[in-house]
Structure formats: structure tokens, C-alpha cells
mmCIF file of C-alpha atoms in Angstrom:
data_model
loop_
_atom_site.group_PDB
_atom_site.id
_atom_site.type_symbol
_atom_site.label_atom_id
_atom_site.label_comp_id
_atom_site.label_asym_id
_atom_site.label_seq_id
_atom_site.Cartn_x
_atom_site.Cartn_y
_atom_site.Cartn_z
ATOM 1 C CA GLY A 3 121.460 120.310 90.995
ATOM 2 C CA GLU A 4 119.494 117.215 91.660
ATOM 3 C CA ASN A 5 116.250 116.063 89.691
ATOM 4 C CA VAL A 6 114.587 112.989 90.566
ATOM 5 C CA GLU A 7 111.165 112.262 89.036
ATOM 6 C CA GLN A 8 108.363 109.601 90.322
ATOM 7 C CA HIS A 9 106.274 107.423 87.809
ATOM 8 C CA PRO A 10 103.078 106.164 88.550
ATOM 9 C CA SER A 11 101.886 109.542 90.371
ATOM 10 C CA THR A 12 98.895 107.056 91.764
ATOM 11 C CA LEU A 13 98.665 103.321 91.730
ATOM 12 C CA SER A 14 95.627 100.922 92.153
ATOM 13 C CA VAL A 15 96.353 96.956 93.237
ATOM 14 C CA GLN A 16 94.691 93.907 94.345
ATOM 15 C CA GLU A 17 95.666 92.951 97.696
ATOM 16 C CA GLY A 18 97.969 90.928 97.306
ATOM 17 C CA ASP A 19 99.654 91.433 94.115
ATOM 18 C CA SER A 20 103.141 93.585 93.829
ATOM 19 C CA ALA A 21 102.980 97.047 92.873
ATOM 20 C CA VAL A 22 106.509 98.650 91.776
ATOM 21 C CA ILE A 23 107.319 101.872 91.770
ATOM 22 C CA LYS A 24 110.048 104.160 89.653
ATOM 23 C CA CYS A 25 112.037 107.047 89.963
ATOM 24 C CA THR A 26 115.510 108.446 88.503
ATOM 25 C CA TYR A 27 117.553 111.024 88.719
ATOM 26 C CA SER A 28 120.244 113.453 87.321
ATOM 27 C CA ASP A 29 122.431 113.533 89.442
ATOM 28 C CA SER A 30 125.471 110.629 88.528
ATOM 29 C CA ALA A 31 127.415 111.678 91.635
ATOM 30 C CA SER A 32 124.415 110.955 93.789
ATOM 31 C CA ASN A 33 125.186 107.831 96.414
ATOM 32 C CA TYR A 34 122.370 107.551 98.651
ATOM 33 C CA PHE A 35 118.636 105.933 97.685
ATOM 34 C CA PRO A 36 116.297 105.990 100.244
ATOM 35 C CA TRP A 37 112.518 105.501 100.019
ATOM 36 C CA TYR A 38 109.466 107.049 102.801
ATOM 37 C CA LYS A 39 106.579 106.030 103.140
ATOM 38 C CA GLN A 40 104.015 109.444 104.292
ATOM 39 C CA GLU A 41 100.628 108.514 105.630
ATOM 40 C CA LEU A 42 97.936 111.185 105.965
ATOM 41 C CA GLY A 43 98.696 113.829 108.569
ATOM 42 C CA LYS A 44 102.053 112.038 109.670
ATOM 43 C CA GLY A 45 105.505 112.590 108.520
ATOM 44 C CA PRO A 46 107.586 110.624 106.152
ATOM 45 C CA GLN A 47 109.134 107.331 107.673
ATOM 46 C CA LEU A 48 111.917 105.505 106.362
ATOM 47 C CA ILE A 49 111.263 101.754 104.495
ATOM 48 C CA ILE A 50 114.282 101.047 103.065
ATOM 49 C CA ASP A 51 117.125 102.284 101.461
ATOM 50 C CA ILE A 52 120.529 101.852 99.226
ATOM 51 C CA ARG A 53 123.741 102.985 99.035
ATOM 52 C CA SER A 54 125.183 103.193 95.296
ATOM 53 C CA ASN A 55 127.826 100.852 95.767
ATOM 54 C CA VAL A 56 125.119 98.011 95.638
ATOM 55 C CA GLY A 57 122.583 97.416 93.237
ATOM 56 C CA GLU A 58 119.936 95.608 95.385
ATOM 57 C CA LYS A 59 118.576 94.930 98.440
ATOM 58 C CA LYS A 60 115.178 93.271 99.969
ATOM 59 C CA ASP A 61 113.641 93.828 103.557
ATOM 60 C CA GLN A 62 110.646 91.230 103.937
ATOM 61 C CA ARG A 63 107.263 92.080 101.565
ATOM 62 C CA ILE A 64 109.725 95.039 100.786
ATOM 63 C CA ALA A 65 112.661 95.275 98.036
ATOM 64 C CA VAL A 66 114.723 98.015 96.207
ATOM 65 C CA THR A 67 116.758 97.906 92.645
ATOM 66 C CA LEU A 68 119.495 100.308 91.335
ATOM 67 C CA ASN A 69 120.922 100.392 88.211
ATOM 68 C CA LYS A 70 123.428 103.589 88.074
ATOM 69 C CA THR A 71 124.104 103.572 84.672
ATOM 70 C CA ALA A 72 120.963 104.155 84.141
ATOM 71 C CA LYS A 73 120.557 106.141 86.664
ATOM 72 C CA HIS A 74 117.178 104.617 87.569
ATOM 73 C CA PHE A 75 115.837 102.885 90.957
ATOM 74 C CA SER A 76 112.443 101.075 92.162
ATOM 75 C CA LEU A 77 111.002 100.204 94.908
ATOM 76 C CA HIS A 78 109.015 96.681 94.725
ATOM 77 C CA ILE A 79 106.335 95.800 97.498
ATOM 78 C CA THR A 80 105.058 92.010 97.137
ATOM 79 C CA GLU A 81 101.882 90.438 98.556
ATOM 80 C CA THR A 82 100.427 93.901 99.488
ATOM 81 C CA GLN A 83 98.067 94.208 102.111
ATOM 82 C CA PRO A 84 95.639 97.350 102.770
ATOM 83 C CA GLU A 85 98.075 98.252 105.580
ATOM 84 C CA ASP A 86 100.477 99.739 102.692
ATOM 85 C CA SER A 87 98.145 102.195 101.077
ATOM 86 C CA ALA A 88 100.067 105.343 101.593
ATOM 87 C CA VAL A 89 102.141 107.953 99.507
ATOM 88 C CA TYR A 90 105.812 106.933 98.522
ATOM 89 C CA PHE A 91 108.355 108.934 98.304
ATOM 90 C CA CYS A 92 111.940 108.893 96.126
ATOM 91 C CA ALA A 93 114.885 110.402 97.650
ATOM 92 C CA ALA A 94 118.481 111.057 96.449
ATOM 93 C CA SER A 95 121.421 112.382 97.938
ATOM 94 C CA LEU A 96 125.135 112.889 98.408
ATOM 95 C CA THR A 97 126.399 112.200 101.933
ATOM 96 C CA ASN A 98 128.858 114.104 101.002
ATOM 97 C CA THR A 99 127.954 117.367 100.675
ATOM 98 C CA GLY A 100 125.799 117.504 103.978
ATOM 99 C CA ASN A 101 123.421 115.089 103.149
ATOM 100 C CA GLN A 102 120.621 117.270 101.199
ATOM 101 C CA PHE A 103 117.644 114.801 99.735
ATOM 102 C CA TYR A 104 115.780 115.786 96.717
ATOM 103 C CA PHE A 105 112.600 113.692 96.740
ATOM 104 C CA GLY A 106 110.537 112.934 93.823
ATOM 105 C CA THR A 107 106.769 113.790 93.429
ATOM 106 C CA GLY A 108 105.180 111.221 95.153
ATOM 107 C CA THR A 109 103.136 107.838 93.950
ATOM 108 C CA SER A 110 99.728 107.089 95.949
ATOM 109 C CA LEU A 111 99.544 103.655 96.395
ATOM 110 C CA THR A 112 95.868 101.841 97.378
ATOM 111 C CA VAL A 113 95.666 98.618 97.991
ATOM 112 C CA ILE A 114 92.090 97.365 97.000
ATOM 113 C CA PRO A 115 91.371 94.410 99.549
ATOM 114 C CA GLU B 18 109.642 104.921 116.341
ATOM 115 C CA THR B 19 111.498 108.482 115.493
ATOM 116 C CA GLY B 20 111.850 110.437 118.475
ATOM 117 C CA VAL B 21 111.400 113.692 116.130
ATOM 118 C CA THR B 22 109.067 115.572 117.235
ATOM 119 C CA GLN B 23 107.828 118.915 116.128
ATOM 120 C CA SER B 24 105.624 122.258 117.519
ATOM 121 C CA PRO B 25 103.291 122.757 117.143
ATOM 122 C CA THR B 26 101.061 120.455 115.253
ATOM 123 C CA HIS B 27 99.356 123.362 113.476
ATOM 124 C CA LEU B 28 99.083 127.300 113.076
ATOM 125 C CA ILE B 29 97.050 129.359 111.803
ATOM 126 C CA LYS B 30 98.596 133.174 110.674
ATOM 127 C CA THR B 31 98.287 135.486 108.166
ATOM 128 C CA ARG B 32 100.411 137.614 105.582
ATOM 129 C CA GLY B 33 102.709 139.384 106.562
ATOM 130 C CA GLN B 34 103.038 137.979 110.422
ATOM 131 C CA GLN B 35 106.387 136.020 111.336
ATOM 132 C CA VAL B 36 106.533 131.970 112.622
ATOM 133 C CA THR B 37 108.777 130.388 115.114
ATOM 134 C CA LEU B 38 107.925 126.461 114.251
ATOM 135 C CA ARG B 39 110.223 123.997 116.467
ATOM 136 C CA CYS B 40 111.927 120.437 116.558
ATOM 137 C CA SER B 41 113.758 117.906 118.871
ATOM 138 C CA SER B 42 116.399 116.034 117.359
ATOM 139 C CA GLN B 43 116.073 112.152 118.325
ATOM 140 C CA SER B 44 118.465 111.173 121.062
ATOM 141 C CA GLY B 45 121.917 111.321 119.861
ATOM 142 C CA HIS B 46 121.782 113.008 116.877
ATOM 143 C CA ASN B 47 123.514 116.288 115.809
ATOM 144 C CA THR B 48 122.386 117.069 112.911
ATOM 145 C CA VAL B 49 119.075 118.307 111.647
ATOM 146 C CA SER B 50 117.376 119.242 108.224
ATOM 147 C CA TRP B 51 114.379 121.134 107.530
ATOM 148 C CA TYR B 52 112.130 120.432 104.499
ATOM 149 C CA GLN B 53 108.810 122.172 103.235
ATOM 150 C CA GLN B 54 106.319 120.469 101.585
ATOM 151 C CA ALA B 55 103.444 121.839 99.959
ATOM 152 C CA LEU B 56 99.829 119.525 99.278
ATOM 153 C CA GLY B 57 100.467 117.214 96.427
ATOM 154 C CA GLN B 58 104.606 117.069 96.402
ATOM 155 C CA GLY B 59 107.581 115.998 98.037
ATOM 156 C CA PRO B 60 109.283 117.269 100.814
ATOM 157 C CA GLN B 61 111.659 120.575 99.469
ATOM 158 C CA PHE B 62 114.999 121.273 101.578
ATOM 159 C CA ILE B 63 115.001 124.417 103.175
ATOM 160 C CA PHE B 64 118.076 124.121 105.322
ATOM 161 C CA GLN B 65 120.092 122.377 107.441
ATOM 162 C CA TYR B 66 122.182 122.508 110.987
ATOM 163 C CA TYR B 67 125.380 120.455 112.346
ATOM 164 C CA ARG B 68 126.399 121.338 115.570
ATOM 165 C CA GLU B 69 125.038 124.710 115.685
ATOM 166 C CA GLU B 70 125.973 126.004 112.366
ATOM 167 C CA GLU B 71 124.233 126.357 109.152
ATOM 168 C CA ASN B 72 125.616 123.246 106.787
ATOM 169 C CA GLY B 73 123.762 123.711 103.417
ATOM 170 C CA ARG B 74 120.447 125.160 102.355
ATOM 171 C CA GLY B 75 118.149 125.204 99.485
ATOM 172 C CA ASN B 76 116.302 127.478 96.916
ATOM 173 C CA PHE B 77 114.244 129.496 99.644
ATOM 174 C CA PRO B 78 115.113 133.443 100.535
ATOM 175 C CA PRO B 79 117.092 134.791 103.480
ATOM 176 C CA ARG B 80 113.618 135.549 104.982
ATOM 177 C CA PHE B 81 113.624 131.898 106.228
ATOM 178 C CA SER B 82 116.269 131.431 108.576
ATOM 179 C CA GLY B 83 117.123 128.887 111.559
ATOM 180 C CA LEU B 84 118.627 128.123 114.702
ATOM 181 C CA GLN B 85 120.012 124.745 116.751
ATOM 182 C CA PHE B 86 121.202 124.324 120.118
ATOM 183 C CA PRO B 87 123.245 123.463 121.767
ATOM 184 C CA ASN B 88 121.112 120.368 122.540
ATOM 185 C CA TYR B 89 120.577 119.948 119.122
ATOM 186 C CA SER B 90 116.866 120.918 119.164
ATOM 187 C CA SER B 91 116.272 123.641 116.088
ATOM 188 C CA GLU B 92 113.875 126.235 115.734
ATOM 189 C CA LEU B 93 112.554 128.069 112.007
ATOM 190 C CA ASN B 94 111.321 131.042 111.689
ATOM 191 C CA VAL B 95 109.669 132.728 108.816
ATOM 192 C CA ASN B 96 108.838 136.139 108.346
ATOM 193 C CA ALA B 97 106.508 138.707 106.088
ATOM 194 C CA LEU B 98 105.184 135.476 105.328
ATOM 195 C CA GLU B 99 103.349 135.256 102.213
ATOM 196 C CA LEU B 100 100.209 132.652 100.823
ATOM 197 C CA ASP B 101 102.116 130.171 99.175
ATOM 198 C CA ASP B 102 104.424 129.877 102.094
ATOM 199 C CA SER B 103 101.397 127.630 103.316
ATOM 200 C CA ALA B 104 102.550 123.819 104.120
ATOM 201 C CA LEU B 105 103.257 121.145 105.911
ATOM 202 C CA TYR B 106 106.437 121.734 107.507
ATOM 203 C CA LEU B 107 108.601 118.963 108.203
ATOM 204 C CA CYS B 108 111.533 118.395 110.770
ATOM 205 C CA ALA B 109 114.412 115.565 110.151
ATOM 206 C CA SER B 110 117.055 114.675 112.172
ATOM 207 C CA SER B 111 120.340 112.502 111.357
ATOM 208 C CA SER B 112 123.746 111.461 113.150
ATOM 209 C CA SER B 113 127.362 112.564 111.370
ATOM 210 C CA ASN B 114 128.258 109.091 111.036
ATOM 211 C CA THR B 115 124.811 108.163 109.148
ATOM 212 C CA ASP B 116 123.086 108.855 106.247
ATOM 213 C CA THR B 117 119.626 108.239 107.051
ATOM 214 C CA GLN B 118 117.107 111.047 108.357
ATOM 215 C CA TYR B 119 114.011 110.544 110.338
ATOM 216 C CA PHE B 120 111.472 112.737 110.595
ATOM 217 C CA GLY B 121 109.021 114.460 112.528
ATOM 218 C CA PRO B 122 105.153 115.127 111.951
ATOM 219 C CA GLY B 123 105.851 118.294 110.887
ATOM 220 C CA THR B 124 103.756 121.151 111.412
ATOM 221 C CA ARG B 125 100.981 122.532 109.251
ATOM 222 C CA LEU B 126 101.341 125.987 108.406
ATOM 223 C CA THR B 127 98.352 128.152 107.161
ATOM 224 C CA VAL B 128 98.558 131.600 106.017
ATOM 225 C CA LEU B 129 95.172 133.548 105.039
#
């Protein structure tokens, strides 16, 4: 089955700086890669996603890049704000097999005011 | 606003008991997936239901079972509870023509 690794496990940045979280996956057939933000006591919230036919996607301060050859994808948050502090999860799935998501172990991001 | 709701919010059970968790999917979604999230870990896929049929299962024993109803709401049942079953149980709904899954707030299960 798919194996998703996520780094770093914790990340602290100053407000206004950028944050980068990286994930690798093992199954070259995976074709959908969502990123979720989870705040304390809440369920994961989708923040951005990318499909395997796209190399980069951007939504305001958030961007995701995908390198299919290296089986690597990254989340980039620019101009970080204290409200960006949360745990972020990457996931990979093969959408034509029931769309089971394989999650990374999470990155706890702290934005220091 | 995802529209996925779960009940109860918290639950405490003792080892060997049985538990039922409930999920109402977002309007228009016909697929429900259940995940187990242990403390400090990412969610682990339990199973998925599509149009009332199981449509994929993760590496969980048969004492984890589920149902989906005609209105696409769903239940997760766990028999013979073990201490390691203590976790946040998440439900996610999606529609058959999109890949995106929207999560509910979860049910925190504690097994003593």
C-alpha cells in the first residue's frame, strides 16, 4: 500500500516569514494530493489540493508543488500569521480505487507573533 | 462550512464494551469514509461506504463494522473494545464525481 512521509514534525516561524512542509509518497500511481489543517479539538479542514496532471497550484498565501518523478510534494505558506498555527497533514490517494486517503504524520506549525 | 456532523462529541467506554458512532454527510454527498486518528498521528483509513455498500477497507479487524443508510448517513460500530481503540474517530463525506473529502469534527473515544 501507499506510504506517506512528512517533514518536519514541528516547525516554528516568525510572523511574516514563510513555512514549507514536505511530503514524499511511495506509490507512483497515486494521483490526488490534498493538504489539511487541523486545529485543536477540530476535524481536518481542506486548505488546498493538487492532482497529478498539475505541477503547482496557488491560492492566495498558500501554494502546493508536486514532483511526480521524485514522488514529492510540498506546502508553502507565505506571509505567515498567528492564525496559521495548527497541525498540517498531507495525504495521497489513488482516486479510481475508492479514494482511500493515506495521511502523513503531521507537522505542528507555530507562528510566533 | 463542511456540513459534516458527528455524534457524540465525546464517549467513555470500558474494555470489552461495544460502541456506535454516527455521521451525517454533507448535503449532496453519497460517500462516507471513516478514519481513526490516534493522538499525535495522522488519520488512518478504516473503511468507506458508497450507496450503502462497503467500498474499500483499511487494515482494521472485523470488529470494526459500519453501515450507510438511504439518506447517506453512516454508523461506525466497534465491538469488544480494546484500550488501543482510544482515539479520535473522523467521518469524511464526498460525492462520487469529486475527489475531495470533507471531514466532520470527530468523536473522541476513550476506552478505560
